Coordinates of C-alpha atoms in Angstrom, one line a residue:
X291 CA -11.9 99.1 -30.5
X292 CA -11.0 98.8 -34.3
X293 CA -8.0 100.0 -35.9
X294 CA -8.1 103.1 -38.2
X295 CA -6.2 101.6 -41.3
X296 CA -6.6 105.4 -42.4
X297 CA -4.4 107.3 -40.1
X298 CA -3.0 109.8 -42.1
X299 CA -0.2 109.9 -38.9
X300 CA 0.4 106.1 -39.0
X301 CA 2.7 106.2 -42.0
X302 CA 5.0 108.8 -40.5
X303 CA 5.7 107.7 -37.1
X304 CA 9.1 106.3 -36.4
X305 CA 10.0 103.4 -34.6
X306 CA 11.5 103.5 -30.9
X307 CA 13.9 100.9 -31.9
X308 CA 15.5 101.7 -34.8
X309 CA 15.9 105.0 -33.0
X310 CA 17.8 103.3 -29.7
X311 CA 19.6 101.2 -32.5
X312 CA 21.1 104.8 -34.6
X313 CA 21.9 106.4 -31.1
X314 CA 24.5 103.0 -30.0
X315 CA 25.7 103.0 -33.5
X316 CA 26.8 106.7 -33.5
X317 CA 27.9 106.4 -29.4
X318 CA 30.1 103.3 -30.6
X319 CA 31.8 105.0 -33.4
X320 CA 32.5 107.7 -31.5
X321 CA 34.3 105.5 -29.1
X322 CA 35.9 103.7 -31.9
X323 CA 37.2 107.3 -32.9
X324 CA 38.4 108.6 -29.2
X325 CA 40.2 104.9 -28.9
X326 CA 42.5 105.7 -31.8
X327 CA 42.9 109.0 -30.9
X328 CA 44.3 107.8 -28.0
X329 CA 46.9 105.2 -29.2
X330 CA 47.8 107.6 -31.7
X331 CA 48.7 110.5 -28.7
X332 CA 50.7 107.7 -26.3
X333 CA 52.6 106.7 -29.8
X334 CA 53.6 110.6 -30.1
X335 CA 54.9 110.7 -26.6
X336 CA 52.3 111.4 -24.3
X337 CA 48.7 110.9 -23.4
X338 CA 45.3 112.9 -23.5
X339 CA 42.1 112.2 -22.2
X340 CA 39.1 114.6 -22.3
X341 CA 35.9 114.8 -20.7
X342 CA 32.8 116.2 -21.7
X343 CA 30.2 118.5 -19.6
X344 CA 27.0 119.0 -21.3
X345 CA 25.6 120.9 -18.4
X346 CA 27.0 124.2 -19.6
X347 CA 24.4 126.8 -21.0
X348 CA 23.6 126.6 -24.5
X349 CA 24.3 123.2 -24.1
X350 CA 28.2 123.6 -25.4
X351 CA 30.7 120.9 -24.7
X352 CA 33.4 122.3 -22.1
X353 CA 36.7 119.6 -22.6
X354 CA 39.2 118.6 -19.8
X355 CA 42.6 117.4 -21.3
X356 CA 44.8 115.6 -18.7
X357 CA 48.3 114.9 -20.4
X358 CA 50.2 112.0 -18.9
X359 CA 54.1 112.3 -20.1
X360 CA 54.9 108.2 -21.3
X361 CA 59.0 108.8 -20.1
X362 CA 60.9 107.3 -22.8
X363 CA 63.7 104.4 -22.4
X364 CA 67.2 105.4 -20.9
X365 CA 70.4 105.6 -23.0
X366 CA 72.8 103.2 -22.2
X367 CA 75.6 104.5 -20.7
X368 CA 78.5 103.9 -22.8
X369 CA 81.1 101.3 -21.6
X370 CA 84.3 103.0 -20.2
X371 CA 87.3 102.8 -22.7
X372 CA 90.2 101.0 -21.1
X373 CA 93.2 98.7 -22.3
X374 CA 95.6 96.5 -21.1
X375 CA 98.9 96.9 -23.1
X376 CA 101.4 94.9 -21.4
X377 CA 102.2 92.4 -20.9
X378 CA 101.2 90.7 -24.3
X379 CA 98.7 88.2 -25.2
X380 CA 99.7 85.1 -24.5
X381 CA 102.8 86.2 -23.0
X382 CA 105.2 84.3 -20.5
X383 CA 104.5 85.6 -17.0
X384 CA 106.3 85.4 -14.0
X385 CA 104.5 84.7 -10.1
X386 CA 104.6 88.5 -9.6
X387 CA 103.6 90.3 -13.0
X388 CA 102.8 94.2 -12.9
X389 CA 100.5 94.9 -15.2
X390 CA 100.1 98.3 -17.4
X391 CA 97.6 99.7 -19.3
X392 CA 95.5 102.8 -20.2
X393 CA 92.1 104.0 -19.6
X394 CA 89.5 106.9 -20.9
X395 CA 87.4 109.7 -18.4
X396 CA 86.6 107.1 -15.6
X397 CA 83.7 108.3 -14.2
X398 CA 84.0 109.5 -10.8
X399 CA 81.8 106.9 -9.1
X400 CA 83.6 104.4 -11.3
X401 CA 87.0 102.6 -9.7
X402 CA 89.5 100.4 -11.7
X403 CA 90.6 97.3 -10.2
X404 CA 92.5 94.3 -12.1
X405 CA 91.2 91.0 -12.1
X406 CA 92.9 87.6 -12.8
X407 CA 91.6 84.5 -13.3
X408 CA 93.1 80.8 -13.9
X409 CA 91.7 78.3 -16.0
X410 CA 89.4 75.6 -14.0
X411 CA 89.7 77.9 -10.5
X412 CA 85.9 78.9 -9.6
X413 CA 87.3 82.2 -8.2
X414 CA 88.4 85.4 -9.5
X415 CA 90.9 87.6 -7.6
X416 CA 91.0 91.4 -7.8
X417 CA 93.5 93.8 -7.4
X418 CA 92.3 97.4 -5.5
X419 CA 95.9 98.6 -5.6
X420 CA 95.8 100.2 -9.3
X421 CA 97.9 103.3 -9.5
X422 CA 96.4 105.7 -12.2
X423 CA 98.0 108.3 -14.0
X424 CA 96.8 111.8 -14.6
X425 CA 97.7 110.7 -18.5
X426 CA 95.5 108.2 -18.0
X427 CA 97.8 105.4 -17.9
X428 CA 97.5 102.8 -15.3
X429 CA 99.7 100.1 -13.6
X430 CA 99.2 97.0 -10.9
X431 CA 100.8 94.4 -9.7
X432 CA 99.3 91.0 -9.6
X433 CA 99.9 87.2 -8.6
X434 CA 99.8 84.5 -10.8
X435 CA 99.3 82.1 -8.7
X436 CA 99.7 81.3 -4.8
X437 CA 103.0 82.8 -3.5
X438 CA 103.1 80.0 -1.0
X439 CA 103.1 77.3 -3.5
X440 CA 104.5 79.5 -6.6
X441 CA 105.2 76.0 -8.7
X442 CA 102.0 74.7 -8.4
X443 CA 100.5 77.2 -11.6
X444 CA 103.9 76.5 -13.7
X445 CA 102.4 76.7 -17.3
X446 CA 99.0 77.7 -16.5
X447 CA 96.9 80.3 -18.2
X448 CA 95.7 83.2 -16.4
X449 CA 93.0 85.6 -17.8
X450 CA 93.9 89.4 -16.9
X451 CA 90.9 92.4 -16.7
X452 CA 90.9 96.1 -16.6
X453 CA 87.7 95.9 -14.4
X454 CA 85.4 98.7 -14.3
X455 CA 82.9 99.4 -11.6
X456 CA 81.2 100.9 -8.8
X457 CA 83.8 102.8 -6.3
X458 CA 81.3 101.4 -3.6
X459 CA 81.4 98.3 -4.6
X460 CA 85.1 97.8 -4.7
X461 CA 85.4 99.5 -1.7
X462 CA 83.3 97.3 0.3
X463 CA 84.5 94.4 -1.2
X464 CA 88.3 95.0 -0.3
X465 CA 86.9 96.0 3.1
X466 CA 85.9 92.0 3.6
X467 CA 89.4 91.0 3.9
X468 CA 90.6 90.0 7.2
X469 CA 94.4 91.2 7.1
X470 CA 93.4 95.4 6.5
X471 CA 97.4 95.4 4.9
X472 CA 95.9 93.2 2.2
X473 CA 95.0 94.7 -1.1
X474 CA 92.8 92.1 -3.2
X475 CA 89.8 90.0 -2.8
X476 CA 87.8 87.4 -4.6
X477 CA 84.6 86.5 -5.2
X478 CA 82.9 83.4 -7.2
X479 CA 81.6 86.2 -9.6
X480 CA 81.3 89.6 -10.9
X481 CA 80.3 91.9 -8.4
X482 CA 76.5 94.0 -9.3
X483 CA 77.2 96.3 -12.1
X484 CA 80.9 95.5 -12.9
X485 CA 82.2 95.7 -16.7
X486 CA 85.2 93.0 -17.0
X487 CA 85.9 94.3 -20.6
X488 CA 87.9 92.0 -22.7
X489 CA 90.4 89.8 -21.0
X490 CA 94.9 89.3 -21.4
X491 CA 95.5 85.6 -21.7
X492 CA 99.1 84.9 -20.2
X493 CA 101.0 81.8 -19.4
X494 CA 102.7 81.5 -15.7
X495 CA 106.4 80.6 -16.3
X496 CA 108.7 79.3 -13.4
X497 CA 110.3 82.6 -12.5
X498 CA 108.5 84.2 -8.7
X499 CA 109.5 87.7 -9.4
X500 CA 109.2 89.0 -6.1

């Protein structure tokens, strides 16, 4: 068989490939486009993803948009405002010193206990017995120290907090204590969740107090 160098058809016929090569060009920038469509949707809040059906008649495109809500990052909740206004900072403190102060809309889940803490002991001791105000004022008694050996912290300092935190919490934890007459605990740390705030620095003076 020879070839017909003549074909007046052989000019104008077009080549499989560079047809298969146009169709992934236009099918990849059509992805490209959806893609950022996309990331520009979840950056707006939320995300939609449609479908095409080309089995309708005439061939029209019949779209399926599925919106998925991204939920957006909690508020911190505010810390609760609270202040310990006597006794002074670095005041001189007797064994038994009550402690007064004032505090702002304490959330009803929320309980205020006071904590002290003495420089180079690994625990902190809390106070449940805080009586509160309808003012919003506050007061508690607390110990500086062991009443059974009140000498032995003579000159100490003691860190005081206005402790904020869950009513649970604190309610379990003064639960732990042997004696049910007894109104503190301690612990190595801060219970889950608890908001110390910023601490009273006193020093323990000879004087018991009770």
């Amino acid at each position: 068989m020879t070839n017909n160098n003549n074909d007046p058809d052989q000019g104008e016929r077009e080549d499989p490939k560079a047809g298969v090569k146009g169709a992934w060009i236009a099918f990849a920038g059509a992805v490209a486009v959806a893609v950022i469509g996309v990331v520009g949707t979840i950056l707006s809040g939320a995300v939609h993803v449609s479908t095409g059906d080309q089995s309708q008649a005439g061939g029209g495109m019949a779209t399926t948009t599925v919106s998925v809500p991204v939920t957006p990052t909690p508020t911190p909740t505010p810390p609760v405002e609270r202040a310990i206004v006597s006794p002074e900072e670095n005041q001189s403190a007797q064994l038994c010193t009550e402690v007064r102060g004032t505090v702002r809309k304490l959330p009803a889940d929320k309980a205020l206990v006071v904590a002290t803490r003495e420089d180079d002991d690994t625990r902190i001791y809390f106070e449940q017995s805080v009586k509160l105000g309808s003012n919003g004022e506050w007061r508690a008694t607390v110990n500086l120290g062991d009443s059974d050996n009140a000498n032995a912290s003579v000159n100490h300092h003691f860190d005081i907090y206005a402790v904020v935190m869950d009513k649970a919490w604190a309610a379990y934890l003064a639960g732990t204590h042997d004696d049910v007459d007894y109104t503190f605990w301690s612990t190595t740390g801060w219970p889950p969740g608890a908001d110390p705030g910023d601490p009273r620095r006193l020093i323990r003076s000879a004087a018991v107090g009770c």
